[in-house]
Amino acid sequence: MSDQAATDRFIKDLERVAQVRLEISGCLEKLAQTINKAELAGEISSGKLSLERNIEDITVASKNLKQGVFRLLVLGDMKRGKSTFLNALIGENLLPSDVNPCTAVLTVLRYGLEKKVTIHFNDGKRPQQLDFQSFKYKYTIDPTEAKKLEQEKKQAFPNVNYAVVEYPLTLLENGIEIVDSPGLNDTEARNELSLGYVNNCHAILFVMRASQPCTLGERRYLENYIKDRGLTVFFLVNAWDQVRESLIDPDDVEELKTSEDRLRQVFQANLAEYCYVDGQDIYDERVFELSSIQALRRRLKNPQADLDGTGFPKFMEALNTFLTRERAIAELRQARTLARQTCNHTIEAVARRLPLLDQDVNELKKRIDSVEPEFNKLTNICNQFQKEILNTRDTQARKISESFRSYVLNLGDTFETDFLRYQPELNLFDFLSSGKREAFNAALQKAFEQYITDKLAAWTLTAEKGINTAFKELSRSAAQYGASYIQVTDQITEKLTGQQVKVDADPSTEDYNSPGWAKWAMGLLSLTNGNIAGVAMASAGFDWKNILLNYFTVLGISALIGTIFSPILAPLYIPLLGLGVGFLQADQARKQLVKSAKKELVKHLPQVAQEQSQIVYDAVKECFDSYEKEVSKRIDDDIVSRKSELDNLVKQKGTREINREAELKRLKTLQEDVIAQLQKIEASYSNLLAYYS
């Protein structure tokens, strides 16, 4: 497919998805309004049907769909050409991409009717609006300065949280939001805002450079923050055209092929493990060789320019397939599930109400009393599931905090081997010269931070796997408890009405007959939360990773470095200086440094293990507490609504004469209206599937 065809198809598909989002959002909104109107009318007739939870959920889902975007996070080290790539992607020289400056703040690029930049601060200062030239001038820095700030563990603009760039571009208008991260240094990696975007994006665009294939910093970042975390990553090997330019003879076809093949082998060896989905190798759908500067130059001259040979057509096609087919359909399938559930609940409530309209108050009260044992069973199911969640919480919190404690205490066992790859080059005069000692201290601290970061990331991944497994078990339990719950509610219906309520179900949908709370607990309704991107959208509706993130950032480098590094720094110099000038060889010095560091390190590890393991315990506990709180609330709401539905009818019968014919007509109309909205949603969803088939 040519570039223009790929670009046009991408825009067309985005427009199509945006249209369907709005259609289904509008239907959900009308569905909520229809039910809410019927509930208000019920107050002066046979009583409310107590469908408040359904109204709330579909209202939130409608809003999320209406505001929905595909969020792309652009990651990459300094001087990888991230801004050049983005400018080429959107077809405008919008972000700073000159030869020297580096973007120094996290930048969110989204659609706006007017061109403007808003700087958001973290010190309470009101947001500031700038023009584009002022933004480029004020918030970009020279790479040398950026490197110096990284080494000194300083931020270029510590009081700036992020910048929002609004621009009236077609790509952005059709639902794309781009987040440009400043870099991969440890300060940024541990930044809560940046990691928050990692967990809450639809895809990561990881920009690398052909002339610097898979650097240590890039490999460390991928290992620590991307690997095995269920994230979708597109690897963009930028400046591929420079491979030819670096040859002695750029016209030597054979030499070019050899050089390119050698580079491909390097990238394949380092990136292949990140390109498996459910055991399937999708390397060719995730790794792309790009020439962004060539693409940008062509697009600036002619927005419709042919970009063949730049790698963009193939990349755009793959990104389009992932966003508008895989992710959009998964999102809209949730909306359909939610609409079906709401329609079902409404039909069931109407079907329960109609037979009871003919009952007098005394008979109605007698029937309600007869189902009290069944309501107790529902409460027992809630209590049983709640108990299982809390037991899982206690087990996981204890297990994971103990694993952290053990992990930290055992760091000393492998420290001498592990730290060799991190320690800085030693120079005798750096020790003896007071002028250079501060620089060496900084280099040593940087090495120690990298060591701690890698070790902490490795353990965090293990912890996340354990929590993820636990939530999968709870999801299966939710399905089982949900099935038992449905059996009891059917019994209630039979005893109240004398007949079984039959609701048309889609037999191809396994979760169709599950109660709403069970669907939520199984991770099928993340649209009702607010985070509909990232891991939450990909696997589970409950966003436990962001809860964990809020705690684990506290565990980061600063906490451990403050506890460990400063106290051990001074004692390191005593044995090193004791070696004497004549004996201080580099190899001896390295070994002595590591040996002395280990000796001091193990003295402080018990304190770290004790203090930080409590943070781990609290983090894991809150993940499950939040889940239990929401599940219990949803079950309680369902039980209360079922009781209120009956109590409302009793109350109305006791205070007024109900016009049976008018009520019958009103409820039948309600039923028809919700079915009509559901049918529109089903049609929109089916049409989208047909569009892609």
XYZ file of C-alpha atoms in Angstrom:
693
model
C 0.000 0.000 0.000
C 1.357 3.452 -0.919
C 1.882 6.069 1.760
C -1.009 8.219 0.648
C -3.288 5.205 0.516
C -2.112 4.133 3.986
C -2.569 7.656 5.381
C -5.965 8.111 3.756
C -7.107 4.706 5.001
C -5.886 5.516 8.516
C -7.780 8.825 8.562
C -10.847 7.198 7.050
C -10.801 4.378 9.593
C -10.308 6.827 12.473
C -13.263 8.851 11.216
C -15.325 5.687 11.007
C -14.444 4.667 14.577
C -15.129 8.200 15.840
C -18.514 8.109 14.127
C -19.422 4.744 15.671
C -18.208 5.925 19.073
C -20.539 8.909 18.841
C -23.440 6.776 17.597
C -23.127 4.274 20.430
C -22.437 7.025 22.957
C -25.617 8.774 21.853
C -27.626 5.562 22.121
C -26.283 4.920 25.617
C -27.174 8.485 26.599
C -30.712 8.073 25.227
C -30.968 4.725 26.990
C -30.065 6.374 30.298
C -32.521 9.215 29.682
C -35.303 6.781 28.752
C -34.868 4.726 31.912
C -34.462 7.788 34.105
C -37.648 9.313 32.672
C -39.488 6.054 33.347
C -38.193 5.980 36.917
C -39.492 9.499 37.523
C -42.862 8.504 36.074
C -42.864 5.456 38.319
C -42.896 7.671 41.398
C -46.503 8.641 40.639
C -47.622 5.231 39.364
C -46.517 1.725 40.446
C -43.146 2.808 41.812
C -39.562 2.897 40.588
C -37.898 -0.211 39.175
C -34.669 0.760 41.013
C -32.384 0.849 37.985
C -30.083 3.567 39.361
C -26.887 1.509 38.953
C -27.655 0.853 35.290
C -28.313 4.535 34.674
C -25.044 5.475 36.374
C -22.932 2.914 34.493
C -24.218 3.678 31.012
C -23.989 7.423 31.646
C -20.294 7.084 32.544
C -19.700 4.764 29.582
C -21.421 7.195 27.221
C -19.227 10.041 28.436
C -16.054 7.943 28.113
C -16.923 6.954 24.559
C -17.749 10.520 23.576
C -14.441 11.796 24.952
C -12.502 8.707 23.888
C -9.137 9.019 22.170
C -6.372 6.666 21.140
C -3.448 7.695 23.339
C 0.033 7.028 21.954
C 3.085 7.423 24.207
C 6.328 8.253 22.414
C 9.400 7.037 24.283
C 13.051 7.234 23.374
C 16.402 8.439 24.587
C 17.776 11.853 23.719
C 18.677 12.516 20.090
C 16.692 9.625 18.680
C 14.574 11.933 16.534
C 11.309 11.609 18.470
C 10.107 15.097 17.621
C 11.158 14.721 13.982
C 9.194 11.481 13.812
C 6.114 13.134 15.334
C 6.338 16.081 12.963
C 6.547 13.658 10.043
C 3.603 11.682 11.394
C 1.322 14.706 11.714
C 2.722 16.466 8.654
C 3.671 19.744 10.375
C 6.920 21.130 11.782
C 5.158 21.531 15.097
C 7.452 20.222 17.849
C 11.082 21.324 18.354
C 13.199 19.138 16.065
C 16.250 21.172 15.157
C 19.712 19.632 15.106
C 20.503 20.645 18.672
C 17.571 21.255 21.030
C 15.888 18.465 23.012
C 12.316 18.693 24.283
C 12.707 19.020 28.043
C 9.141 18.573 29.356
C 6.536 15.892 28.913
C 4.266 17.155 26.130
C 0.689 16.084 25.389
C -0.350 16.760 21.805
C -4.123 16.844 21.254
C -6.736 18.415 19.009
C -7.824 21.998 19.510
C -9.655 24.538 17.385
C -6.863 27.040 17.982
C -3.090 26.641 18.060
C -1.899 27.039 21.625
C 0.418 25.647 24.282
C -0.544 25.428 27.954
C 2.125 24.790 30.590
C 0.884 22.987 33.713
C 2.925 23.451 36.877
C 3.308 21.272 39.956
C 3.846 24.038 42.494
C 0.312 25.410 42.608
C 0.992 28.044 39.961
C -1.839 28.668 37.494
C -1.393 27.170 33.996
C 0.389 29.464 31.549
C -0.438 29.826 27.856
C 2.353 30.410 25.329
C 2.676 30.746 21.598
C 4.600 28.043 19.749
C 7.785 29.997 19.240
C 7.997 30.893 22.929
C 7.423 27.250 23.857
C 10.186 26.059 21.534
C 12.562 28.711 22.812
C 11.869 28.333 26.523
C 11.363 24.597 26.975
C 14.074 23.043 24.835
C 17.660 22.548 25.935
C 20.965 21.610 24.365
C 21.816 17.860 24.504
C 25.041 18.615 26.380
C 23.080 20.448 29.053
C 20.497 17.659 29.118
C 23.242 15.076 29.672
C 24.765 17.157 32.442
C 21.389 17.516 34.185
C 20.845 13.768 33.899
C 24.215 13.049 35.508
C 23.442 15.500 38.297
C 19.977 13.953 38.782
C 18.332 17.304 38.140
C 15.321 18.214 36.057
C 15.530 20.978 33.493
C 12.254 22.526 34.673
C 11.449 21.023 38.082
C 8.338 23.166 38.605
C 6.733 22.051 35.315
C 4.405 19.069 35.346
C 3.650 18.817 31.627
C 2.713 20.861 28.571
C -0.432 20.517 26.458
C -0.085 21.423 22.785
C -3.417 21.928 21.020
C -3.491 22.031 17.252
C -6.201 21.774 14.554
C -4.791 18.731 12.737
C -6.818 16.052 10.952
C -5.036 13.167 12.685
C -5.669 14.672 16.119
C -9.230 15.675 15.280
C -10.071 12.056 14.588
C -9.175 10.763 18.007
C -5.387 10.523 18.283
C -3.634 11.945 21.366
C 0.156 11.827 21.485
C 2.314 12.041 24.608
C 5.969 12.929 23.986
C 8.236 11.943 26.867
C 11.549 13.799 27.336
C 13.846 10.775 27.694
C 14.757 7.477 29.299
C 17.040 8.618 32.119
C 16.350 7.224 35.559
C 14.798 10.425 36.873
C 12.233 10.340 34.100
C 11.753 6.594 34.380
C 10.837 6.901 38.017
C 8.622 9.902 37.391
C 5.096 9.012 38.430
C 3.523 11.023 35.631
C 5.557 9.298 32.923
C 4.979 5.812 34.313
C 1.321 6.671 34.697
C 1.150 7.283 30.955
C 2.944 3.976 30.287
C 0.132 2.143 32.071
C -2.620 4.282 30.543
C -1.887 4.413 26.846
C -3.154 2.309 23.973
C 0.294 1.851 22.478
C 3.908 2.877 23.019
C 5.965 4.163 20.101
C 9.549 3.414 21.130
C 11.897 5.468 18.955
C 15.443 4.165 18.456
C 18.245 5.141 16.094
C 19.869 2.988 13.429
C 23.322 4.434 14.134
C 23.061 3.551 17.840
C 21.396 0.121 17.869
C 19.938 -0.960 21.205
C 22.094 0.978 23.658
C 22.529 -0.135 27.255
C 20.133 2.601 28.417
C 17.457 1.425 25.981
C 17.901 -2.224 26.928
C 17.699 -1.359 30.621
C 14.498 0.639 30.163
C 12.839 -2.110 28.139
C 13.877 -4.727 30.664
C 12.742 -2.685 33.654
C 9.496 -1.081 32.495
C 8.220 -2.799 29.345
C 9.085 -6.494 29.420
C 6.284 -8.931 30.339
C 3.913 -6.125 31.344
C 1.254 -6.667 28.712
C 2.040 -3.423 26.879
C 1.773 -2.928 23.124
C 5.001 -1.464 21.744
C 5.871 -0.359 18.216
C 9.661 -0.092 17.785
C 10.610 2.641 15.330
C 14.216 2.434 14.148
C 14.733 6.006 13.045
C 17.309 7.531 10.661
C 17.561 4.332 8.618
C 18.616 6.440 5.623
C 21.831 7.277 7.478
C 22.991 3.683 7.128
C 23.707 4.415 3.468
C 25.245 7.786 4.281
C 27.692 6.181 6.733
C 29.208 3.935 4.050
C 32.468 4.811 2.342
C 30.722 4.228 -0.956
C 26.989 4.958 -0.539
C 26.331 3.524 -4.012
C 27.803 0.111 -3.172
C 24.627 -1.999 -3.133
C 26.315 -5.091 -1.721
C 28.003 -3.188 1.102
C 24.693 -1.461 1.938
C 22.865 -4.785 2.082
C 25.545 -6.280 4.338
C 25.454 -3.273 6.659
C 21.631 -3.234 6.840
C 21.428 -6.992 7.425
C 23.957 -6.716 10.257
C 21.883 -3.983 11.880
C 18.678 -5.984 11.466
C 20.300 -8.913 13.247
C 21.197 -6.661 16.192
C 17.669 -5.270 16.504
C 16.111 -8.712 16.026
C 18.299 -10.178 18.779
C 17.305 -7.450 21.240
C 13.663 -6.782 20.339
C 12.249 -10.172 19.324
C 11.196 -11.080 22.877
C 8.953 -7.987 23.002
C 7.107 -8.987 19.845
C 5.180 -12.054 20.924
C 1.439 -11.973 21.572
C -0.169 -15.168 22.874
C 2.845 -17.117 21.658
C 2.656 -15.662 18.135
C 5.652 -13.901 16.603
C 4.532 -10.476 15.293
C 7.983 -8.913 14.891
C 7.203 -7.661 11.357
C 4.071 -5.935 12.702
C 5.912 -4.161 15.522
C 9.408 -3.185 14.282
C 9.796 -0.606 11.504
C 12.753 1.040 9.771
C 11.957 4.744 9.335
C 13.546 7.777 7.734
C 11.645 10.506 9.566
C 13.647 13.469 8.326
C 13.084 12.411 4.712
C 9.367 11.932 5.355
C 9.109 15.316 7.079
C 10.895 17.154 4.293
C 8.572 15.651 1.692
C 5.409 16.332 3.666
C 6.370 19.944 4.363
C 6.773 20.508 0.630
C 3.650 18.537 -0.256
C 1.239 17.124 2.366
C 0.174 14.511 -0.216
C 3.752 13.508 -1.044
C 4.664 9.894 -1.760
C 6.579 8.561 1.259
C 7.589 5.221 -0.185
C 11.080 4.352 0.974
C 10.684 6.122 4.338
C 9.023 3.199 6.140
C 5.952 5.242 7.044
C 3.366 3.456 4.860
C 4.011 0.070 6.474
C 4.057 1.562 9.981
C 0.840 3.540 9.452
C -0.909 0.441 8.168
C 0.141 -1.610 11.220
C -0.805 1.157 13.676
C -4.160 1.548 11.943
C -4.889 -2.184 12.188
C -4.051 -2.239 15.880
C -5.979 0.887 16.909
C -9.087 0.887 14.746
C -9.637 -2.848 14.599
C -8.235 -4.518 17.691
C -8.574 -1.814 20.333
C -11.637 0.043 19.018
C -13.617 -3.150 18.588
C -12.682 -4.330 22.095
C -13.829 -0.965 23.501
C -17.111 -0.953 21.573
C -17.770 -4.586 22.452
C -17.789 -3.486 26.088
C -20.342 -0.791 25.272
C -22.529 -3.404 23.597
C -22.206 -5.730 26.605
C -23.195 -2.896 28.920
C -26.198 -1.996 26.747
C -27.324 -5.611 26.636
C -27.006 -5.865 30.393
C -29.049 -2.686 30.938
C -31.704 -3.823 28.489
C -31.890 -7.208 30.221
C -32.231 -5.680 33.678
C -34.998 -3.386 32.478
C -36.917 -6.203 30.759
C -36.551 -8.419 33.820
C -37.795 -5.652 36.118
C -40.799 -4.972 33.873
C -41.555 -8.692 33.653
C -41.518 -8.914 37.465
C -43.680 -5.844 37.868
C -46.484 -6.719 35.431
C -47.841 -9.854 37.217
C -47.687 -8.043 40.562
C -49.908 -5.165 39.434
C -52.997 -7.357 39.986
C -52.035 -8.360 43.534
C -53.542 -6.571 46.517
C -51.229 -5.149 49.173
C -51.610 -8.047 51.621
C -50.954 -10.724 49.005
C -48.014 -8.713 47.708
C -46.512 -8.423 51.193
C -46.966 -12.150 51.715
C -45.094 -12.921 48.513
C -42.320 -10.517 49.398
C -41.967 -12.158 52.829
C -41.720 -15.550 51.108
C -38.557 -14.560 49.228
C -36.689 -13.299 52.300
C -34.693 -16.573 52.505
C -33.565 -16.064 48.909
C -32.463 -12.516 49.654
C -30.452 -13.915 52.555
C -28.811 -16.304 50.088
C -27.826 -13.347 47.923
C -26.272 -11.673 50.943
C -24.433 -14.878 51.766
C -23.020 -15.030 48.237
C -21.802 -11.468 48.669
C -20.226 -12.345 52.022
C -18.548 -15.445 50.619
C -17.019 -13.594 47.686
C -16.001 -10.733 49.962
C -14.308 -13.203 52.307
C -12.434 -14.816 49.405
C -11.202 -11.411 48.200
C -9.996 -10.452 51.679
C -8.302 -13.819 52.172
C -6.576 -13.373 48.829
C -5.604 -9.850 49.893
C -4.016 -11.021 53.133
C -2.222 -13.898 51.449
C -0.851 -11.787 48.615
C 0.116 -8.823 50.815
C 2.001 -11.091 53.178
C 3.557 -13.198 50.436
C 4.697 -10.268 48.290
C 5.980 -8.140 51.186
C 7.915 -11.145 52.498
C 9.339 -11.771 49.036
C 10.496 -8.133 48.958
C 12.074 -8.446 52.371
C 13.878 -11.631 51.381
C 14.923 -10.148 48.047
C 16.471 -7.073 49.689
C 18.241 -9.079 52.390
C 19.783 -11.321 49.747
C 21.125 -8.482 47.592
C 24.466 -8.793 49.328
C 24.875 -12.401 48.182
C 25.297 -11.436 44.533
C 26.363 -7.795 44.913
C 30.035 -8.305 43.998
C 29.071 -9.997 40.723
C 26.079 -7.799 39.921
C 27.660 -4.409 40.621
C 30.682 -4.906 38.361
C 28.686 -3.894 35.292
C 27.582 -0.629 36.920
C 30.604 0.780 38.714
C 32.382 3.751 37.149
C 35.935 3.685 35.848
C 38.322 4.273 38.738
C 41.129 6.783 38.627
C 43.524 7.244 41.515
C 43.653 10.995 41.182
C 39.860 11.208 41.346
C 40.156 9.837 44.880
C 43.051 11.988 45.958
C 41.953 15.204 44.295
C 39.304 17.001 46.343
C 38.271 18.818 43.182
C 37.431 15.595 41.370
C 36.153 13.615 44.306
C 32.712 15.216 44.062
C 32.456 14.185 40.397
C 33.484 10.642 41.286
C 30.913 10.568 44.095
C 28.236 11.571 41.587
C 29.353 8.867 39.141
C 29.376 6.267 41.899
C 25.907 7.332 43.060
C 24.655 7.141 39.471
C 26.006 3.593 39.187
C 24.423 2.642 42.478
C 21.087 4.108 41.395
C 21.161 2.100 38.183
C 21.926 -1.047 40.142
C 19.067 -0.421 42.592
C 16.687 0.538 39.758
C 17.367 -2.678 37.856
C 17.049 -4.818 40.954
C 13.843 -3.109 42.052
C 12.330 -3.396 38.566
C 13.129 -7.117 38.415
C 11.406 -7.706 41.738
C 8.431 -5.471 40.829
C 7.759 -7.561 37.736
C 7.602 -10.690 39.890
C 5.196 -8.942 42.265
C 2.951 -7.810 39.403
C 2.792 -11.324 37.996
C 1.685 -12.619 41.392
C -1.039 -9.991 41.728
C -2.205 -10.526 38.157
C -2.536 -14.266 38.762
C -4.521 -13.593 41.943
C -6.957 -11.305 40.110
C -7.430 -13.892 37.381
C -8.416 -16.394 40.066
C -10.852 -13.881 41.531
C -12.283 -13.312 38.056
C -13.019 -17.017 37.747
C -14.566 -16.998 41.208
C -16.727 -14.008 40.228
C -18.109 -16.034 37.322
C -18.972 -18.917 39.646
C -20.538 -16.717 42.309
C -22.396 -14.859 39.560
C -23.885 -18.103 38.258
C -25.102 -19.009 41.766
C -26.469 -15.487 42.187
C -28.503 -15.731 38.976
C -30.030 -19.025 40.088
C -31.247 -17.398 43.301
C -32.634 -14.295 41.567
C -34.536 -16.590 39.174
C -36.011 -18.346 42.209
C -37.095 -14.984 43.604
C -38.808 -14.158 40.319
C -40.627 -17.487 40.210
C -41.906 -17.149 43.796
C -43.027 -13.545 43.285
C -44.739 -13.920 39.930
C -45.579 -17.595 39.786
C -43.797 -17.814 36.458
C -40.229 -17.867 35.214
C -38.938 -14.751 33.542
C -37.335 -15.565 30.224
C -34.936 -13.115 28.660
C -33.586 -13.606 25.171
C -29.873 -14.277 25.463
C -27.054 -14.493 22.993
C -25.734 -18.036 23.463
C -22.430 -17.111 21.846
C -21.598 -14.752 24.707
C -20.327 -16.696 27.711
C -20.796 -13.853 30.198
C -24.223 -12.853 28.945
C -26.267 -14.224 31.845
C -23.889 -13.018 34.555
C -25.131 -10.273 36.900
C -23.675 -6.815 36.342
C -21.476 -6.891 39.425
C -19.928 -10.185 38.258
C -19.167 -8.746 34.823
C -17.396 -5.846 36.515
C -15.475 -8.202 38.816
C -14.474 -10.278 35.792
C -12.954 -7.222 34.112
C -15.549 -6.883 31.379
C -16.783 -3.366 32.108
C -13.788 -1.031 32.384
C -15.797 1.488 30.359
C -17.707 2.229 33.572
C -14.494 3.325 35.320
C -12.721 6.004 33.367
C -9.460 4.351 32.346
C -10.293 2.720 29.033
C -6.743 2.547 27.711
C -3.623 0.652 28.515
C -3.489 -2.505 30.543
C -6.897 -1.900 32.054
C -8.460 -2.038 28.610
C -6.328 -4.937 27.456
C -6.972 -7.383 30.270
C -8.843 -6.330 33.384
C -11.444 -3.688 34.082
C -10.050 -3.054 37.537
C -7.063 -0.723 37.288
C -4.895 -2.171 40.070
C -1.619 -1.240 38.361
C -2.096 2.474 38.952
C -2.782 1.852 42.636
C 0.428 -0.152 42.813
C 2.289 2.569 40.927
C 1.339 5.217 43.470
C 2.974 3.153 46.190
C 5.919 1.692 44.322
C 7.176 5.081 43.187
C 7.748 5.705 46.897
C 9.953 2.633 46.854
C 12.073 4.157 44.114
C 15.645 5.242 43.968
C 15.404 8.212 46.305
C 14.082 6.164 49.223
C 16.668 3.424 48.887
C 19.566 5.694 47.991
C 18.829 7.953 50.951
C 18.813 4.966 53.251
C 21.768 3.088 51.804
C 24.141 5.158 49.700
C 24.914 8.159 51.885
C 25.834 6.153 55.017
C 28.143 3.783 53.105
C 29.941 6.426 51.017
C 32.427 7.683 53.613
C 33.636 4.245 54.818
C 34.471 3.263 51.219
C 37.452 5.613 51.046
C 39.298 4.241 54.068
C 40.345 0.903 52.531
C 40.897 2.466 49.108
C 43.250 5.142 50.396
C 44.960 2.524 52.547
C 46.190 0.746 49.422
C 48.697 3.524 48.797
C 49.771 5.211 45.592
C 52.092 2.472 44.491
C 49.572 -0.285 44.851
C 46.422 1.365 43.632
C 45.876 -0.352 40.312
C 42.547 -0.058 38.546
C 41.622 -3.727 38.894
C 42.527 -3.814 42.581
C 40.653 -0.603 43.176
C 37.515 -1.931 41.495
C 37.562 -5.111 43.523
C 38.232 -3.232 46.737
C 35.450 -0.745 45.999
C 32.902 -3.490 45.429
C 34.091 -5.443 48.456
C 33.907 -2.390 50.701
C 30.547 -1.350 49.272
C 29.137 -4.794 49.935
C 30.423 -4.735 53.516
C 28.677 -1.438 54.185
C 25.609 -2.357 52.129
C 24.731 -5.462 54.117
C 24.770 -3.415 57.322
C 21.859 -1.317 56.067
C 19.815 -3.907 54.164
C 17.863 -5.132 57.234
C 16.656 -1.576 57.915
C 15.590 -1.131 54.285
C 13.884 -4.514 54.227
C 11.951 -3.720 57.401
C 10.859 -0.193 56.481
C 10.101 -0.688 52.784
C 8.367 -4.063 53.137
C 5.563 -2.287 55.007
C 5.066 -0.003 51.989
C 4.850 -3.086 49.781
C 2.346 -4.696 52.142
C 0.160 -1.581 52.156
C 0.319 -1.294 48.348
C -0.829 -4.844 47.709
C -3.462 -4.565 50.418
C -4.946 -1.428 48.871
C -5.186 -3.090 45.445
C -7.451 -5.795 46.826
C -9.247 -3.486 49.270
C -10.267 -1.200 46.404
C -11.456 -4.179 44.372
C -13.412 -5.621 47.296
C -14.992 -2.274 48.092
C -16.285 -1.822 44.532
C -17.463 -5.445 44.175
C -19.280 -5.384 47.524
C -20.883 -2.043 46.726
C -22.141 -3.319 43.379
C -23.589 -6.492 44.916
C -25.178 -4.503 47.758
C -26.614 -2.057 45.231
C -28.126 -4.937 43.274
C -29.712 -6.526 46.348
C -31.006 -3.189 47.621
C -32.429 -2.289 44.205
C -34.285 -5.619 43.999
C -35.802 -5.020 47.435
C -36.544 -1.364 46.686
C -38.296 -2.359 43.480
C -40.770 -4.411 45.570
C -41.009 -1.915 48.411
C -41.796 0.865 45.928
C -44.719 -1.124 44.536
C -46.077 -1.883 48.018
C -45.808 1.764 49.001
C -47.616 2.953 45.875
C -50.383 0.372 46.238
C -50.877 1.439 49.835
C -51.235 5.127 49.001
C -53.009 5.299 45.642
C -55.074 3.385 43.141
C -52.873 2.258 40.275
C -54.328 2.513 36.795
C -53.425 -0.955 35.568
C -53.999 -0.324 31.862
C -52.047 2.911 31.854
C -49.208 1.299 33.796
C -49.171 -1.706 31.536
C -48.866 0.596 28.532
C -46.137 2.694 30.196
C -44.002 -0.314 31.093
C -44.454 -1.918 27.693
C -43.370 1.346 26.075
C -40.304 1.448 28.315
C -39.441 -2.067 27.287
C -39.837 -1.272 23.597
C -37.764 1.899 23.877
C -34.773 0.219 25.562
C -34.881 -2.615 23.033
C -34.907 -0.055 20.219
C -31.784 1.651 21.578
C -30.063 -1.697 22.029
C -30.874 -2.632 18.442
C -29.276 0.602 17.229
C -26.135 -0.194 19.231
C -26.066 -3.752 17.877
C -26.434 -2.395 14.339
C -23.620 0.170 14.755
C -21.299 -2.469 16.175
C -22.170 -5.032 13.469
C -21.728 -2.450 10.713
C -18.237 -1.643 12.006
C -17.308 -5.323 11.940
C -18.692 -5.605 8.415
C -16.723 -2.515 7.379
C -13.462 -4.227 8.332
C -14.333 -7.659 6.967
